[in-house]
Tab-separated table of C-alpha atoms and ligand atoms in Angstrom:
chain	number	residue	atom	x	y	z
A	4	UNK	CA	0.522	-0.601	0.204
A	5	UNK	CA	1.275	3.923	-1.008
A	6	UNK	CA	0.916	7.188	1.224
A	7	UNK	CA	-0.086	8.843	-1.715
A	8	UNK	CA	-1.670	12.865	-2.555
A	9	UNK	CA	-4.848	13.553	-4.943
A	10	UNK	CA	-5.323	17.233	-5.493
A	11	UNK	CA	-6.778	18.298	-8.864
A	12	UNK	CA	-8.671	22.397	-9.445
A	13	UNK	CA	-12.900	22.844	-9.933
A	14	UNK	CA	-12.454	20.514	-13.677
A	15	UNK	CA	-11.366	17.507	-11.992
A	16	UNK	CA	-13.238	17.059	-8.471
A	17	UNK	CA	-15.143	14.500	-9.442
A	18	UNK	CA	-13.038	11.724	-10.637
A	19	UNK	CA	-10.798	13.244	-7.079
A	20	UNK	CA	-12.624	12.543	-5.975
A	21	UNK	CA	-13.562	8.822	-6.908
A	22	UNK	CA	-10.026	7.330	-6.986
A	23	UNK	CA	-9.674	8.897	-3.475
A	24	UNK	CA	-12.365	7.064	-2.223
A	25	UNK	CA	-12.079	3.835	-4.832
A	26	UNK	CA	-7.951	4.031	-3.523
A	27	UNK	CA	-9.288	4.294	-0.371
A	28	UNK	CA	-10.949	1.598	0.273
A	29	UNK	CA	-8.399	-1.000	-1.124
A	30	UNK	CA	-6.425	0.426	1.585
A	31	UNK	CA	-3.615	2.821	0.886
A	32	UNK	CA	-3.157	6.211	2.633
A	33	UNK	CA	-5.190	9.382	0.996
A	34	UNK	CA	-4.060	12.954	1.582
A	35	UNK	CA	-6.976	15.087	-0.790
A	36	UNK	CA	-6.079	18.846	-1.790
A	37	UNK	CA	-8.757	21.115	-3.909
A	38	UNK	CA	-11.364	22.881	-4.193
A	39	UNK	CA	-14.907	21.249	-2.546
A	40	UNK	CA	-17.418	21.302	-6.078
A	41	UNK	CA	-18.760	23.944	-7.314
A	42	UNK	CA	-15.590	25.952	-6.061
A	43	UNK	CA	-13.102	27.191	-8.127
A	44	UNK	CA	-9.333	27.636	-8.662
A	45	UNK	CA	-6.155	27.628	-9.729
A	46	UNK	CA	-4.789	24.552	-10.895
A	47	UNK	CA	-0.913	25.041	-9.869
A	48	UNK	CA	-1.729	25.328	-6.614
A	49	UNK	CA	-2.682	21.512	-6.084
A	50	UNK	CA	0.110	20.947	-7.995
A	51	UNK	CA	2.154	22.121	-5.754
A	52	UNK	CA	0.548	21.002	-2.562
A	53	UNK	CA	0.189	17.537	-4.005
A	54	UNK	CA	3.866	17.240	-5.660
A	55	UNK	CA	5.985	19.331	-2.537
A	56	UNK	CA	4.067	16.673	0.415
A	57	UNK	CA	5.711	13.693	-2.755
A	58	UNK	CA	8.956	15.140	-2.426
A	59	UNK	CA	8.962	15.815	1.486
A	60	UNK	CA	7.775	11.703	2.428
A	61	UNK	CA	9.683	9.159	0.583
A	62	UNK	CA	7.771	6.130	-1.711
A	63	UNK	CA	5.354	8.210	-1.892
A	64	UNK	CA	3.178	8.955	-4.592
A	65	UNK	CA	1.048	11.650	-6.772
A	66	UNK	CA	-2.505	11.845	-8.643
A	67	UNK	CA	-2.929	15.580	-10.782
A	68	UNK	CA	-6.568	16.673	-12.237
A	69	UNK	CA	-7.443	19.405	-14.210
A	70	UNK	CA	-10.133	19.824	-17.541
A	71	UNK	CA	-6.928	18.262	-19.212
A	72	UNK	CA	-4.338	16.885	-17.338
A	73	UNK	CA	-2.346	19.579	-19.433
A	74	UNK	CA	-1.782	22.174	-16.910
A	75	UNK	CA	-1.002	19.846	-13.697
A	76	UNK	CA	1.907	18.266	-15.160
A	77	UNK	CA	3.825	21.237	-17.136
A	78	UNK	CA	3.211	22.554	-13.362
A	79	UNK	CA	4.247	18.916	-11.745
A	80	UNK	CA	7.405	18.736	-13.805
A	81	UNK	CA	8.307	22.507	-12.953
A	82	UNK	CA	9.127	20.799	-9.039
A	83	UNK	CA	12.772	19.283	-9.958
A	84	UNK	CA	12.576	15.992	-8.585
A	85	UNK	CA	8.580	15.147	-9.970
A	86	UNK	CA	7.796	12.762	-12.557
A	87	UNK	CA	4.592	13.912	-13.730
A	88	UNK	CA	2.713	11.531	-16.837
A	89	UNK	CA	-0.128	12.760	-18.663
A	90	UNK	CA	-2.186	9.257	-19.157
A	91	UNK	CA	-4.933	9.296	-20.656
A	92	UNK	CA	-4.678	5.554	-21.587
A	93	UNK	CA	-3.451	2.257	-20.093
A	94	UNK	CA	-0.291	1.746	-21.937
A	95	UNK	CA	1.274	5.437	-20.484
A	96	UNK	CA	0.182	4.975	-17.439
A	97	UNK	CA	2.463	1.179	-18.321
A	98	UNK	CA	5.000	2.925	-19.588
A	99	UNK	CA	5.719	5.478	-17.506
A	100	UNK	CA	5.613	3.270	-15.164
A	101	UNK	CA	8.440	1.333	-16.006
A	102	UNK	CA	10.926	3.569	-18.423
A	103	UNK	CA	10.012	7.045	-16.562
A	104	UNK	CA	9.838	6.182	-12.508
A	105	UNK	CA	6.456	8.367	-12.544
A	106	UNK	CA	5.862	9.268	-9.401
A	107	UNK	CA	2.762	11.916	-10.129
A	108	UNK	CA	-0.001	10.297	-12.406
A	109	UNK	CA	-2.252	13.194	-14.224
A	110	UNK	CA	-5.768	12.597	-15.177
A	111	UNK	CA	-7.864	15.185	-17.272
A	112	UNK	CA	-11.764	15.438	-16.947
A	113	UNK	CA	-12.692	16.846	-19.359
A	114	UNK	CA	-10.777	13.929	-22.134
A	115	UNK	CA	-10.621	10.426	-19.194
A	116	UNK	CA	-13.857	9.472	-18.795
A	117	UNK	CA	-14.017	7.954	-15.168
A	118	UNK	CA	-14.087	4.159	-15.661
A	119	UNK	CA	-11.039	4.959	-18.266
A	120	UNK	CA	-9.221	6.677	-15.297
A	121	UNK	CA	-9.855	3.928	-12.720
A	122	UNK	CA	-7.950	1.727	-15.451
A	123	UNK	CA	-5.661	3.641	-15.557
A	124	UNK	CA	-4.833	4.386	-11.117
A	125	UNK	CA	-5.248	0.832	-11.434
A	126	UNK	CA	-2.403	-0.061	-13.935
A	127	UNK	CA	0.100	2.992	-12.856
A	128	UNK	CA	-0.640	1.430	-9.769
A	129	UNK	CA	0.624	-1.910	-9.877
A	130	UNK	CA	3.336	-1.521	-12.057
A	131	UNK	CA	6.882	-1.169	-10.966
A	132	UNK	CA	9.643	0.499	-12.788
A	133	UNK	CA	12.138	-1.246	-14.303
A	134	UNK	CA	15.285	0.203	-13.654
A	135	UNK	CA	18.033	-0.357	-15.742
A	136	UNK	CA	18.910	1.819	-19.067
A	137	UNK	CA	15.526	3.751	-17.757
A	138	UNK	CA	17.746	4.654	-14.432
A	139	UNK	CA	20.174	6.195	-16.640
A	140	UNK	CA	17.718	7.866	-19.074
A	141	UNK	CA	15.621	8.892	-15.686
A	142	UNK	CA	18.730	10.528	-13.352
A	143	UNK	CA	19.864	12.811	-16.724
A	144	UNK	CA	16.883	14.926	-15.846
A	145	UNK	CA	18.293	16.960	-13.029
A	146	UNK	CA	22.254	15.812	-14.963
A	147	UNK	CA	21.815	19.265	-16.671
A	148	UNK	CA	21.550	16.952	-19.771
A	149	UNK	CA	17.526	16.923	-20.421
B	223	LIG	C1	-10.227	24.832	-16.576
B	223	LIG	O1	-10.706	26.013	-16.877
B	223	LIG	C2	-9.247	25.067	-17.048
B	223	LIG	O2	-8.158	25.220	-17.713
B	223	LIG	C3	-7.497	23.162	-15.811
B	223	LIG	O3	-8.101	22.177	-15.513
B	223	LIG	C4	-6.621	22.813	-16.724
B	223	LIG	O4	-7.562	21.844	-18.337
B	223	LIG	C5	-5.251	23.751	-17.404
B	223	LIG	O5	-4.846	23.009	-18.031
């Protein structure tokens, strides 16, 4: 089981709530950030709240949901040590864990329906990083080589 920080802006509240409830029922430790249903908010705030906690909590993960997932992934990847992956398929979810050691999953509620969002999340949290040549490549992110 994992510690998972999950946040959204106003455009991602429904998927955020669905995933938080589902993952909590599965036994993960869930911490939720972002507005209540009907409130407006700016996505960089939730991205910062989630990612700062992921960086401060060993072996934890983040999930960020906005309308497209694009703003959240852009904001999240500004923080060194965050490897945020915008996923719209189960293949993305598998590959971003195996090859990129993604530690933050980004989803777009206006793009990805609830069933697919759940399926993507399930794959993300049941897939391990492969290491090896991928470890060398991921390390290059922080070596100024990307
Ligand atoms: C909010 O309208 C929308 O811009 C936001 O949720 C996100 O899609 C930005 O990338």
